[in-house]
Amino acid sequence: MKKVVLAYSGGLDTSVCIPLLREHYGYDKVIAVMVDVGQPEADINEGVERGNKLGDLFRLIDAKDEFVRDYIFQLIKANGSYEGYVLGTAIARPLIAKKVVEVAKEENAEAVAHGCTGKGNDQLRFDAVFRATNLDVVAPVREMSLTREEENKYALEHGISFESEKRWSIDENIWSRSIEGSELEDPAFFPPEEIFQWTVSQDNAPDNADIVKIEFERGIPVSVNGARADGVSLIKRLNEVGGKHGVGRTDIIEDRVLGFKARENYEHPAATILLEAHRDLERLVLTRNELRFKEVVDQTWSELVYQGLVMDPLYDALNAFIDKTQERVTGTVFMKLKKGVARVVGRESPNALYSADVSFDAKQETRIVEGFSVYHGFQSRMYRKSLE
Ligand code: ARG
C-alpha cells in the first residue's frame, strides 16, 4: 500500500492535492496533516471538516507552544527580519514540514507532499526540510502547473466546495499575518482597510497612548506589565494592545528567493513591539563589538530562515553564537504605543554596561580625553594636508 502524508491547510491548493495524489500519482492512502501554528479558528475548523471528509486519515497537530518556544523565541533573540519586516510565514514552514515528516515516519509512508505552486518561497522551504529525509517529495500543483481556474474546476468535479472565492491570499499564524494577491499585486494599488484584521489604521487609533512594560530573561520575553505569561498568551496579549494602536503594519516590495519582486502586506503588532524592545535591551547590555558583529549574524540568520535553510549547519552555528550573547539579555523595557508607532521610552537591566560615572552630567577627567583627542582623526588630517 502506497502512503503519502500531505501538509494540509484546508485551502484550495492543498484540498485538490488529495484526489490528485490518488488519481494522478497512484497513492492508496492520503494522510492529511494540519499543523496549528495559530491560524484563525474558523480556518482550523474548516480545515478539520474538509480534511476529514477528503483524506483517508486526517490529523490536527497543535504546535503553537513548540512554534513559540523553538522558533519565535529564537527569532526574537536573532532580531529576525528580512528586508525590513519581521519574518512571519518563513519561520512557521520548517515546523510544519517537520511535523509532516514525523507523521510520515509513524505511518510508514513513502512520500510527503505539499500544495505549493512554483512561484513562491514556500515550496523551497518545504522542500528543504522534506528532502533532508529519505522520503519521496511530491508537489502536485507545481508539478502539474495548475492554474487557479483549473484547480477550481477540478475541485468542483470532486465535490470540494468553497463558500466563496477568496479575494486575497492570506497566510496567518500567531506571530504574523500576510496578505497578497488580487489588486495588491499592483505595487501602486493602495491597500484597502478590509485586508487588515489585527490592526486599526493610524487614523482610527486612539489619541491616548498605552505604556507596556516587557520583561526579558536571557533574550526571551517572560512578562507583560508585571504579569508572567507563557509565550503564546504573551504574544496574543501584545497583538491585541498593539493592534488597538495600529502598531505593526508593513507594505513592502520584497525580493523572493527566486529573485522575483513581490508586493506584500503584513500585520504583526506583537512582533514589532517585541523586536523593538529586544533590540533596545541588547544595546544596553551588549558591548559595542558584540553589537556590531551580531548585526551581521542576525542578518545572515534571517536570510537563512527566509530561504528555509534551517537544516544548514550554519544555522546551528549562528544559533550557538546568538544564545551565548543572550545569556545577559535580561531586563525590562517600557514601550509607548500610539498612532501606529511603538517607541521605547525606558529600559533597565542588572547587566547594563551603562555607567553614570561617564554620563553627560558627570564631572569628567577632561585632561585624559584631551590626550586621546590629539590623535583622533590623525590619518585623515595627514591625507588632507597632502592635498595642499
Ligand atoms: N512573502 C512572504 C514569504 O515568503 C509571505 C508569503 C505568504 N503567503 C501568502 N499567501 N500570503 O514569507
CSV table of C-alpha atoms in Angstrom, one decimal, residues 78-373:
chain,number,residue,atom,x,y,z
A,78,ALA,CA,18.1,36.9,16.5
A,79,ASN,CA,16.1,40.1,15.8
A,80,GLY,CA,14.9,38.2,12.8
A,81,SER,CA,13.8,40.4,10.0
A,82,TYR,CA,14.2,40.3,6.2
A,83,GLU,CA,14.4,43.5,4.1
A,84,GLY,CA,12.9,45.5,6.9
A,85,TYR,CA,10.0,43.4,8.1
A,86,VAL,CA,9.6,40.7,10.7
A,87,LEU,CA,9.8,37.2,9.4
A,88,GLY,CA,6.4,35.5,9.7
A,89,THR,CA,5.5,32.9,7.1
A,90,ALA,CA,9.1,31.7,6.7
A,91,ILE,CA,9.6,30.9,10.4
A,92,ALA,CA,6.5,28.6,10.5
A,93,ARG,CA,7.2,26.5,7.4
A,94,PRO,CA,10.1,24.4,8.8
A,95,LEU,CA,8.0,23.4,11.8
A,96,ILE,CA,5.0,22.4,9.7
A,97,ALA,CA,7.3,20.4,7.4
A,98,LYS,CA,8.9,18.7,10.5
A,99,LYS,CA,5.5,17.6,11.8
A,100,VAL,CA,4.5,16.2,8.5
A,101,VAL,CA,7.8,14.2,8.3
A,102,GLU,CA,7.2,12.9,11.9
A,103,VAL,CA,3.7,11.6,10.8
A,104,ALA,CA,5.2,10.1,7.7
A,105,LYS,CA,7.7,8.1,9.8
A,106,GLU,CA,5.0,7.0,12.3
A,107,GLU,CA,2.7,5.9,9.5
A,108,ASN,CA,5.5,4.3,7.4
A,109,ALA,CA,4.6,6.4,4.4
A,110,GLU,CA,6.9,6.5,1.5
A,111,ALA,CA,6.3,10.1,0.5
A,112,VAL,CA,5.5,13.6,1.8
A,113,ALA,CA,3.6,16.3,-0.2
A,114,HIS,CA,2.8,20.0,-0.2
A,115,GLY,CA,0.4,22.1,-2.2
A,116,CYS,CA,2.7,25.0,-3.1
A,117,THR,CA,2.8,26.5,-6.6
A,118,GLY,CA,6.0,27.0,-8.4
A,119,LYS,CA,6.2,30.7,-7.8
A,120,GLY,CA,6.7,31.5,-4.2
A,121,ASN,CA,9.1,30.8,-1.4
A,122,ASP,CA,7.1,28.2,0.5
A,123,GLN,CA,7.8,25.4,-2.0
A,124,LEU,CA,11.5,25.8,-1.3
A,125,ARG,CA,11.0,25.9,2.4
A,126,PHE,CA,9.0,22.7,2.5
A,127,ASP,CA,11.3,21.0,0.0
A,128,ALA,CA,14.4,21.9,2.0
A,129,VAL,CA,13.1,20.1,5.1
A,130,PHE,CA,11.4,17.3,3.2
A,131,ARG,CA,14.4,16.5,1.0
A,132,ALA,CA,16.7,16.1,4.1
A,133,THR,CA,14.9,12.8,4.6
A,134,ASN,CA,14.7,9.6,2.5
A,135,LEU,CA,11.1,10.2,1.7
A,136,ASP,CA,9.8,11.0,-1.8
A,137,VAL,CA,8.7,14.6,-2.2
A,138,VAL,CA,5.6,15.3,-4.3
A,139,ALA,CA,4.1,18.8,-5.2
A,140,PRO,CA,1.1,18.1,-7.4
A,141,VAL,CA,0.0,21.8,-8.0
A,142,ARG,CA,3.6,22.7,-9.0
A,143,GLU,CA,4.3,19.6,-11.0
A,144,MET,CA,1.1,19.8,-13.0
A,145,SER,CA,1.4,23.6,-13.4
A,146,LEU,CA,-2.2,24.0,-12.5
A,147,THR,CA,-3.8,27.4,-12.8
A,148,ARG,CA,-6.3,28.7,-10.2
A,149,GLU,CA,-9.1,28.1,-12.8
A,150,GLU,CA,-8.1,24.5,-13.4
A,151,GLU,CA,-7.9,23.9,-9.7
A,152,ASN,CA,-11.4,25.3,-9.2
A,153,LYS,CA,-12.8,23.1,-12.0
A,154,TYR,CA,-11.1,20.0,-10.6
A,155,ALA,CA,-12.3,20.8,-7.1
A,156,LEU,CA,-15.9,21.1,-8.3
A,157,GLU,CA,-15.7,17.8,-10.1
A,158,HIS,CA,-14.5,16.2,-6.9
A,159,GLY,CA,-17.2,17.6,-4.7
A,160,ILE,CA,-14.8,20.1,-3.0
A,161,SER,CA,-16.7,23.3,-2.5
A,162,PHE,CA,-15.7,26.7,-1.0
A,163,GLU,CA,-18.2,29.2,0.1
A,164,SER,CA,-16.8,32.0,-1.9
A,165,GLU,CA,-13.8,32.7,-3.9
A,166,LYS,CA,-11.3,34.4,-1.7
A,167,ARG,CA,-10.1,37.8,-2.9
A,168,TRP,CA,-6.8,37.8,-1.0
A,169,SER,CA,-4.3,35.1,-0.4
A,170,ILE,CA,-3.7,35.1,3.4
A,171,ASP,CA,-1.2,33.3,5.5
A,172,GLU,CA,-1.7,33.6,9.2
A,173,ASN,CA,0.0,32.3,12.3
A,174,ILE,CA,0.2,33.5,15.8
A,175,TRP,CA,3.1,35.9,15.0
A,176,SER,CA,2.2,37.4,11.7
A,177,ARG,CA,-0.5,37.8,9.1
A,178,SER,CA,0.5,38.1,5.4
A,179,ILE,CA,-1.9,39.3,2.7
A,180,GLU,CA,-1.2,39.2,-1.0
A,181,GLY,CA,-2.9,38.7,-4.4
A,182,SER,CA,-5.6,40.3,-6.5
A,183,GLU,CA,-5.2,44.0,-6.9
A,184,LEU,CA,-2.4,44.1,-4.3
A,185,GLU,CA,-0.2,42.6,-7.0
A,186,ASP,CA,-0.1,46.1,-8.4
A,187,PRO,CA,2.6,47.9,-6.4
A,188,ALA,CA,0.8,51.2,-6.9
A,189,PHE,CA,-2.6,49.9,-5.6
A,190,PHE,CA,-3.4,51.4,-2.1
A,191,PRO,CA,-4.1,48.6,0.4
A,192,PRO,CA,-7.8,48.8,1.3
A,193,GLU,CA,-8.7,48.7,5.0
A,194,GLU,CA,-10.6,45.4,4.6
A,195,ILE,CA,-7.3,43.4,4.3
A,196,PHE,CA,-6.4,44.2,7.9
A,197,GLN,CA,-7.8,42.2,10.8
A,198,TRP,CA,-5.3,42.6,13.6
A,199,THR,CA,-4.6,46.3,13.4
A,200,VAL,CA,-6.7,49.5,13.2
A,201,SER,CA,-5.5,52.3,10.8
A,202,GLN,CA,-3.4,55.1,12.2
A,203,ASP,CA,-6.3,57.4,11.7
A,204,ASN,CA,-8.6,55.2,13.8
A,205,ALA,CA,-6.1,54.6,16.6
A,206,PRO,CA,-6.9,56.3,19.9
A,207,ASP,CA,-5.3,59.5,20.9
A,208,ASN,CA,-4.4,58.1,24.3
A,209,ALA,CA,-1.2,56.1,24.5
A,210,ASP,CA,-0.6,52.8,26.3
A,211,ILE,CA,2.6,52.1,28.1
A,212,VAL,CA,3.6,48.5,28.2
A,213,LYS,CA,6.3,47.0,30.3
A,214,ILE,CA,8.1,44.0,28.9
A,215,GLU,CA,10.5,41.9,30.9
A,216,PHE,CA,13.1,39.7,29.2
A,217,GLU,CA,15.1,36.8,30.6
A,218,ARG,CA,18.1,35.7,28.5
A,219,GLY,CA,16.6,37.3,25.4
A,220,ILE,CA,13.2,35.9,25.8
A,221,PRO,CA,10.1,37.9,26.8
A,222,VAL,CA,8.6,36.5,30.1
A,223,SER,CA,6.1,39.1,31.3
A,224,VAL,CA,3.9,42.0,30.2
A,225,ASN,CA,3.0,44.7,32.7
A,226,GLY,CA,4.3,42.6,35.5
A,227,ALA,CA,2.2,39.5,34.7
A,228,ARG,CA,4.2,36.5,33.8
A,229,ALA,CA,2.8,34.6,30.9
A,230,ASP,CA,3.6,31.7,28.6
A,231,GLY,CA,4.8,32.6,25.1
A,232,VAL,CA,1.5,32.0,23.3
A,233,SER,CA,-0.5,34.2,25.7
A,234,LEU,CA,2.1,36.9,25.9
A,235,ILE,CA,2.1,37.2,22.1
A,236,LYS,CA,-1.7,37.2,21.9
A,237,ARG,CA,-1.8,39.9,24.5
A,238,LEU,CA,0.7,42.2,22.7
A,239,ASN,CA,-1.1,41.6,19.4
A,240,GLU,CA,-4.3,42.9,21.0
A,241,VAL,CA,-2.8,46.0,22.6
A,242,GLY,CA,-0.5,46.8,19.6
A,243,GLY,CA,-3.3,46.2,17.2
A,244,LYS,CA,-5.6,48.6,19.1
A,245,HIS,CA,-2.9,51.3,18.5
A,246,GLY,CA,-2.3,50.4,14.8
A,247,VAL,CA,1.2,49.1,15.5
A,248,GLY,CA,2.8,46.6,13.1
A,249,ARG,CA,1.7,47.2,9.6
A,250,THR,CA,4.1,46.7,6.7
A,251,ASP,CA,3.6,47.3,3.0
A,252,ILE,CA,6.7,46.3,1.2
A,253,ILE,CA,8.3,45.3,-2.1
A,254,GLU,CA,10.1,42.1,-1.3
A,255,ASP,CA,12.8,40.1,-3.1
A,256,ARG,CA,11.8,36.5,-3.2
A,257,VAL,CA,14.3,33.7,-3.1
A,258,LEU,CA,13.9,33.0,-6.8
A,259,GLY,CA,14.7,36.7,-7.5
A,260,PHE,CA,11.1,37.9,-8.3
A,261,LYS,CA,9.9,41.0,-6.7
A,262,ALA,CA,6.6,40.7,-4.9
A,263,ARG,CA,4.3,43.2,-3.2
A,264,GLU,CA,3.4,42.1,0.3
A,265,ASN,CA,1.3,43.4,3.2
A,266,TYR,CA,1.8,42.2,6.7
A,267,GLU,CA,0.4,42.7,10.2
A,268,HIS,CA,2.5,41.8,13.2
A,269,PRO,CA,1.9,44.1,16.3
A,270,ALA,CA,3.4,41.8,18.9
A,271,ALA,CA,6.4,41.2,16.7
A,272,THR,CA,7.1,44.9,16.2
A,273,ILE,CA,6.8,45.6,19.9
A,274,LEU,CA,9.0,42.7,21.0
A,275,LEU,CA,11.7,43.2,18.4
A,276,GLU,CA,12.0,46.9,19.1
A,277,ALA,CA,12.1,46.2,22.8
A,278,HIS,CA,14.6,43.3,22.5
A,279,ARG,CA,17.0,45.3,20.2
A,280,ASP,CA,16.9,48.2,22.6
A,281,LEU,CA,17.8,46.0,25.6
A,282,GLU,CA,20.7,44.4,23.7
A,283,ARG,CA,22.0,48.0,23.1
A,284,LEU,CA,22.1,48.4,26.9
A,285,VAL,CA,23.8,45.2,27.8
A,286,LEU,CA,26.0,44.1,24.9
A,287,THR,CA,29.3,45.6,24.1
A,288,ARG,CA,29.9,47.7,21.0
A,289,ASN,CA,31.9,44.9,19.5
A,290,GLU,CA,29.2,42.3,20.2
A,291,LEU,CA,26.5,44.6,18.7
A,292,ARG,CA,28.4,45.2,15.5
A,293,PHE,CA,29.2,41.6,15.0
A,294,LYS,CA,25.7,40.4,16.0
A,295,GLU,CA,24.2,42.6,13.4
A,296,VAL,CA,25.9,40.6,10.7
A,297,VAL,CA,25.0,37.3,12.4
A,298,ASP,CA,21.4,38.4,12.7
A,299,GLN,CA,21.2,39.3,9.1
A,300,THR,CA,22.7,36.0,7.9
A,301,TRP,CA,20.4,34.2,10.3
A,302,SER,CA,17.4,36.0,8.8
A,303,GLU,CA,18.4,35.2,5.2
A,304,LEU,CA,18.8,31.5,6.0
A,305,VAL,CA,15.3,31.5,7.6
A,306,TYR,CA,13.8,33.4,4.7
A,307,GLN,CA,15.2,30.8,2.4
A,308,GLY,CA,14.0,28.0,4.6
A,309,LEU,CA,17.6,26.7,5.1
A,310,VAL,CA,17.3,25.8,8.7
A,311,MET,CA,18.9,22.4,8.0
A,312,ASP,CA,22.2,24.2,7.2
A,313,PRO,CA,24.9,23.7,9.7
A,314,LEU,CA,25.5,27.5,9.6
A,315,TYR,CA,22.0,27.9,11.2
A,316,ASP,CA,23.1,25.9,14.2
A,317,ALA,CA,26.4,27.7,14.4
A,318,LEU,CA,24.8,31.1,14.4
A,319,ASN,CA,22.2,30.0,17.0
A,320,ALA,CA,25.1,28.9,19.3
A,321,PHE,CA,26.6,32.4,19.0
A,322,ILE,CA,23.2,34.1,19.5
A,323,ASP,CA,22.4,32.0,22.5
A,324,LYS,CA,25.8,32.9,24.1
A,325,THR,CA,25.1,36.6,23.7
A,326,GLN,CA,21.6,36.3,25.1
A,327,GLU,CA,22.8,35.0,28.5
A,328,ARG,CA,23.0,38.6,29.6
A,329,VAL,CA,19.9,40.0,27.8
A,330,THR,CA,17.8,40.2,30.9
A,331,GLY,CA,15.9,43.4,31.9
A,332,THR,CA,12.9,45.5,31.4
A,333,VAL,CA,11.8,47.7,28.5
A,334,PHE,CA,9.0,50.3,28.6
A,335,MET,CA,7.2,50.9,25.3
A,336,LYS,CA,4.8,53.6,24.4
A,337,LEU,CA,2.2,52.7,21.8
A,338,LYS,CA,0.4,55.4,20.0
A,339,LYS,CA,-1.0,56.0,16.5
A,340,GLY,CA,0.8,53.2,14.7
A,341,VAL,CA,4.1,53.7,16.5
A,342,ALA,CA,5.8,51.6,19.2
A,343,ARG,CA,8.6,53.6,20.8
A,344,VAL,CA,10.9,52.6,23.6
A,345,VAL,CA,10.6,55.2,26.4
A,346,GLY,CA,12.7,53.5,29.1
A,347,ARG,CA,14.9,50.5,29.9
A,348,GLU,CA,16.7,48.9,32.8
A,349,SER,CA,18.9,45.8,33.4
A,350,PRO,CA,21.0,44.3,36.1
A,351,ASN,CA,23.6,43.7,33.3
A,352,ALA,CA,23.6,47.2,31.9
A,353,LEU,CA,27.0,48.3,30.6
A,354,TYR,CA,26.0,51.9,31.2
A,355,SER,CA,27.9,53.8,33.8
A,356,ALA,CA,26.7,57.1,35.4
A,357,ASP,CA,30.4,57.9,36.1
A,358,VAL,CA,30.9,58.9,32.4
A,359,SER,CA,27.4,60.2,31.8
A,360,PHE,CA,26.6,63.6,30.3
A,361,ASP,CA,26.2,65.3,33.7
A,362,ALA,CA,29.2,63.7,35.5
A,363,LYS,CA,32.4,65.7,36.2
A,364,GLN,CA,34.9,64.4,33.8
A,365,GLU,CA,38.6,63.9,33.8
A,366,THR,CA,38.9,66.1,30.7
A,367,ARG,CA,42.7,66.1,30.7
A,368,ILE,CA,42.8,62.4,29.8
A,369,VAL,CA,40.4,62.9,26.9
A,370,GLU,CA,42.4,65.8,25.6
A,371,GLY,CA,45.3,63.4,25.0
A,372,PHE,CA,43.0,61.0,23.1
A,373,SER,CA,41.7,63.8,21.0
